[in-house]
Amino acid sequence: MLSNLTRLISDKCTIFNQPCLLCGDCRADRGFCQDCRRQLPALPSAQCARCAEPLPVSGLCGQCQRRPPAFDALYAPYLFDYPLAALIHAFKYGKQLQMGAALGGLLADFALPFSPKYHFVIPVPLAKERLAERGFNQSHELAKAFAATMASRLSAEVCWRKYNTPPQASLGRVERRKNLRHAFGVNCRCDGLSIAIVDDVATSGATLSALAEILKKQGAKRVDGWVLARAFSPKT
């Protein structure tokens, strides 16, 4: 826990010395000036109570009624839309590692009022090939600020990715589930534990559900997903 807090303090110092990621204003607070922070696309309050899919009215979406995901709830502050989508893309694929603390801070700021209590915060693991290609795990960078803010233990060792699956972006809902079948492994029993999984973007929720399923098979009592942005789910 102390190491998590030390990292958070270090990240804050770095953020305060950076201009706004969107407009370059030097009056940025934790990576964003107030005007640009207000421009970020907030997730509508009307959403699915299980998977956070935007809905006309709050409740359970049809997909969660027919086939509930393995996670207990999904939380997201923003929609995957302009200008946040461009920032996430630059962070994830443009090797802009320095953006991780600011983006992670957005997720942590959103989570703080909820005051959830977790035994572990787990970033969605990358396959070795993808990690070598990208140079870092974007989910791990986001999870740092989240875990420190929640005073929870960050662990990248609980879960691992068995093999490099094809990218999810071009797949439909059914293909996404098949793509992730048996993709993850868990290194220890999780009996009675409450666990948060952190990722950058959720679309169908298939990745979070696949990881939550195997954690629950190892005894986890509750598994929630926390993502920076929620994209609209594919229909097929």
Coordinates of C-alpha atoms in Angstrom, one line a residue:
M1 CA 0.0 0.0 0.0
L2 CA 2.8 2.4 0.9
S3 CA 4.5 1.8 -2.5
N4 CA 1.2 2.5 -4.2
L5 CA 0.9 5.9 -2.4
T6 CA 4.5 6.7 -3.2
R7 CA 3.8 6.1 -6.9
L8 CA 0.7 8.2 -6.7
I9 CA 2.6 11.2 -5.2
S10 CA 5.3 10.8 -7.9
D11 CA 2.7 10.7 -10.6
K12 CA 1.0 13.8 -9.2
C13 CA 4.2 15.7 -9.3
T14 CA 4.7 14.7 -12.9
I15 CA 1.2 15.7 -13.8
F16 CA 1.4 19.1 -12.1
N17 CA 4.5 20.0 -14.2
Q18 CA 2.8 19.1 -17.5
P19 CA 0.6 21.3 -19.7
C20 CA -3.0 20.2 -20.5
L21 CA -2.9 17.2 -22.8
L22 CA -5.6 18.7 -25.0
C23 CA -5.0 22.4 -25.3
G24 CA -1.5 22.8 -23.9
D25 CA -2.6 25.3 -21.2
C26 CA 0.0 25.3 -18.4
R27 CA -2.7 25.7 -15.8
A28 CA -3.5 22.0 -16.1
D29 CA -4.7 20.2 -12.9
R30 CA -3.7 16.5 -13.0
G31 CA -3.1 16.6 -16.8
F32 CA -6.1 18.6 -17.9
C33 CA -7.2 22.2 -17.5
Q34 CA -10.8 22.7 -16.2
D35 CA -12.2 23.7 -19.6
C36 CA -10.8 20.7 -21.4
R37 CA -11.9 18.3 -18.6
R38 CA -15.5 19.6 -19.1
Q39 CA -15.1 18.7 -22.8
L40 CA -14.5 15.0 -22.1
P41 CA -17.5 12.9 -23.2
A42 CA -19.2 11.8 -20.0
L43 CA -21.1 8.5 -20.0
P44 CA -24.8 9.2 -19.7
S45 CA -26.4 8.4 -16.4
A46 CA -29.0 6.3 -18.2
Q47 CA -27.1 3.0 -18.6
C48 CA -27.2 -0.7 -18.0
A49 CA -26.8 -1.5 -14.3
R50 CA -24.5 -4.4 -15.1
C51 CA -22.4 -3.5 -18.1
A52 CA -22.8 0.3 -18.3
E53 CA -24.1 0.2 -21.9
P54 CA -25.8 3.6 -22.6
L55 CA -29.6 3.1 -22.7
P56 CA -32.6 5.3 -23.2
V57 CA -33.5 4.6 -19.6
S58 CA -31.6 2.9 -16.8
G59 CA -32.1 -0.8 -16.2
L60 CA -30.6 -4.0 -17.5
C61 CA -29.8 -4.1 -21.2
G62 CA -31.2 -7.0 -23.3
Q63 CA -27.8 -8.7 -23.6
C64 CA -27.3 -8.7 -19.8
Q65 CA -30.8 -10.1 -19.3
R66 CA -30.1 -12.9 -21.9
R67 CA -26.5 -13.7 -21.1
P68 CA -25.2 -11.8 -18.0
P69 CA -21.4 -11.2 -18.0
A70 CA -19.3 -12.9 -15.3
F71 CA -18.3 -9.6 -13.7
D72 CA -20.7 -8.1 -11.1
A73 CA -20.7 -4.6 -12.4
L74 CA -18.8 -2.4 -14.8
Y75 CA -18.0 1.3 -14.0
A76 CA -16.8 3.9 -16.6
P77 CA -16.7 7.7 -16.4
Y78 CA -16.6 8.4 -20.1
L79 CA -17.8 7.4 -23.6
F80 CA -15.2 6.3 -26.1
D81 CA -15.6 9.4 -28.2
Y82 CA -13.8 12.6 -29.2
P83 CA -11.5 13.9 -27.8
L84 CA -10.9 11.2 -25.3
A85 CA -10.7 8.4 -27.9
A86 CA -7.8 10.2 -29.6
L87 CA -5.9 10.5 -26.3
I88 CA -6.4 6.8 -25.5
H89 CA -5.3 5.9 -29.0
A90 CA -2.1 8.0 -28.7
F91 CA -1.4 6.6 -25.3
K92 CA -2.0 3.0 -26.3
Y93 CA -0.5 2.8 -29.8
G94 CA 1.7 5.9 -30.0
K95 CA 3.9 4.8 -27.1
Q96 CA 2.9 8.0 -25.1
L97 CA 3.6 6.4 -21.7
Q98 CA 3.8 9.8 -20.0
M99 CA 0.0 10.1 -20.6
G100 CA -0.7 7.2 -18.3
A101 CA -0.7 9.1 -15.0
A102 CA -3.1 11.8 -16.3
L103 CA -5.6 9.2 -17.8
G104 CA -5.3 7.0 -14.8
G105 CA -6.1 10.1 -12.6
L106 CA -9.4 10.5 -14.5
L107 CA -10.4 7.0 -13.6
A108 CA -9.3 7.4 -10.0
D109 CA -11.2 10.7 -9.6
F110 CA -14.3 9.0 -10.9
A111 CA -13.9 6.0 -8.6
L112 CA -13.1 8.0 -5.4
P113 CA -16.8 8.9 -4.4
F114 CA -17.7 5.2 -4.7
S115 CA -15.1 4.3 -2.1
P116 CA -15.1 0.6 -3.2
K117 CA -13.0 -1.8 -1.1
Y118 CA -11.0 -4.4 -3.0
H119 CA -8.4 -6.9 -1.9
F120 CA -6.7 -6.7 -5.3
V121 CA -6.7 -4.3 -8.3
I122 CA -5.7 -6.3 -11.4
P123 CA -4.8 -4.8 -14.8
V124 CA -6.0 -6.8 -17.8
P125 CA -2.8 -8.7 -18.8
L126 CA -1.2 -8.5 -22.2
A127 CA 0.4 -11.4 -24.0
K128 CA 4.2 -11.4 -24.1
E129 CA 4.2 -10.6 -27.9
R130 CA 1.8 -7.6 -27.5
L131 CA 3.7 -6.3 -24.5
A132 CA 7.0 -6.5 -26.4
E133 CA 5.5 -4.7 -29.4
R134 CA 3.8 -1.9 -27.3
G135 CA 6.5 -1.6 -24.7
F136 CA 4.1 -1.3 -21.8
N137 CA 0.7 -2.4 -20.6
Q138 CA -1.7 0.5 -20.8
S139 CA -4.1 -1.1 -18.4
H140 CA -1.3 -1.4 -15.8
E141 CA -0.5 2.3 -16.1
L142 CA -4.2 3.2 -15.5
A143 CA -4.4 0.7 -12.6
K144 CA -1.6 2.4 -10.7
A145 CA -3.5 5.6 -9.9
F146 CA -6.7 3.6 -9.4
A147 CA -5.2 1.3 -6.8
A148 CA -3.4 4.1 -5.0
T149 CA -6.6 6.1 -4.7
M150 CA -8.6 3.2 -3.5
A151 CA -5.8 2.2 -1.1
S152 CA -5.9 -1.3 -2.6
R153 CA -3.1 -3.7 -3.6
L154 CA -2.1 -3.5 -7.2
S155 CA -1.0 -6.9 -8.6
A156 CA 0.0 -7.8 -12.1
E157 CA 0.9 -11.4 -10.9
V158 CA -2.5 -12.8 -10.1
C159 CA -3.5 -13.3 -13.7
W160 CA -1.6 -13.9 -17.0
R161 CA -2.5 -14.1 -20.6
K162 CA -1.8 -17.5 -22.1
Y163 CA -1.5 -16.5 -25.7
N164 CA -1.8 -13.6 -28.1
T165 CA -5.4 -13.3 -29.3
P166 CA -6.4 -11.4 -32.5
P167 CA -7.5 -7.8 -31.8
Q168 CA -11.1 -7.5 -30.6
A169 CA -11.9 -4.3 -32.5
S170 CA -12.9 -6.0 -35.8
L171 CA -14.9 -8.8 -34.2
G172 CA -18.6 -9.0 -33.4
R173 CA -20.0 -9.9 -30.0
V174 CA -20.0 -13.7 -30.5
E175 CA -16.6 -13.7 -32.1
R176 CA -15.2 -11.7 -29.2
R177 CA -16.3 -14.3 -26.7
K178 CA -14.9 -17.1 -28.8
N179 CA -11.6 -15.2 -29.2
L180 CA -11.0 -15.0 -25.5
R181 CA -12.1 -18.5 -24.6
H182 CA -9.3 -20.0 -22.4
A183 CA -7.1 -16.9 -23.0
F184 CA -6.4 -16.2 -19.3
G185 CA -4.8 -18.0 -16.4
V186 CA -4.8 -17.4 -12.6
N187 CA -1.8 -18.1 -10.5
C188 CA -3.4 -18.5 -7.1
R189 CA -6.7 -19.2 -5.3
C190 CA -8.9 -16.2 -4.8
D191 CA -11.2 -17.5 -2.1
G192 CA -13.6 -14.9 -0.7
L193 CA -11.7 -12.0 -2.4
S194 CA -13.2 -8.8 -3.9
I195 CA -11.3 -7.9 -7.0
A196 CA -11.3 -4.9 -9.4
I197 CA -10.2 -5.4 -13.0
V198 CA -8.9 -2.3 -14.8
D199 CA -8.8 -1.7 -18.5
D200 CA -8.7 1.3 -20.9
V201 CA -11.9 0.7 -22.9
A202 CA -14.8 -1.7 -22.7
T203 CA -16.9 -2.5 -25.8
S204 CA -18.7 -5.7 -25.5
G205 CA -17.2 -6.4 -22.1
A206 CA -16.0 -9.8 -23.3
T207 CA -12.4 -9.3 -22.1
L208 CA -13.5 -8.3 -18.6
S209 CA -16.1 -11.1 -18.5
A210 CA -13.6 -13.8 -19.5
L211 CA -11.2 -12.7 -16.8
A212 CA -13.9 -12.4 -14.2
E213 CA -15.1 -15.9 -15.0
I214 CA -11.7 -17.5 -14.4
L215 CA -11.2 -15.4 -11.2
K216 CA -14.5 -16.6 -9.9
K217 CA -13.7 -20.2 -10.7
Q218 CA -10.7 -19.7 -8.4
G219 CA -13.0 -18.6 -5.6
A220 CA -13.3 -14.8 -6.0
K221 CA -16.5 -13.5 -4.3
R222 CA -16.9 -10.3 -6.3
V223 CA -15.3 -9.0 -9.5
D224 CA -15.9 -5.6 -10.9
G225 CA -14.6 -4.0 -14.0
W226 CA -13.4 -0.4 -14.1
V227 CA -12.5 1.3 -17.4
L228 CA -11.8 4.8 -18.6
A229 CA -14.2 4.7 -21.5
R230 CA -17.2 2.7 -22.6
A231 CA -17.8 2.1 -26.3
F232 CA -21.1 1.1 -27.8
S233 CA -21.3 -2.7 -28.0
P234 CA -21.3 -4.5 -31.3
K235 CA -24.8 -5.8 -32.2
T236 CA -23.6 -9.2 -33.5

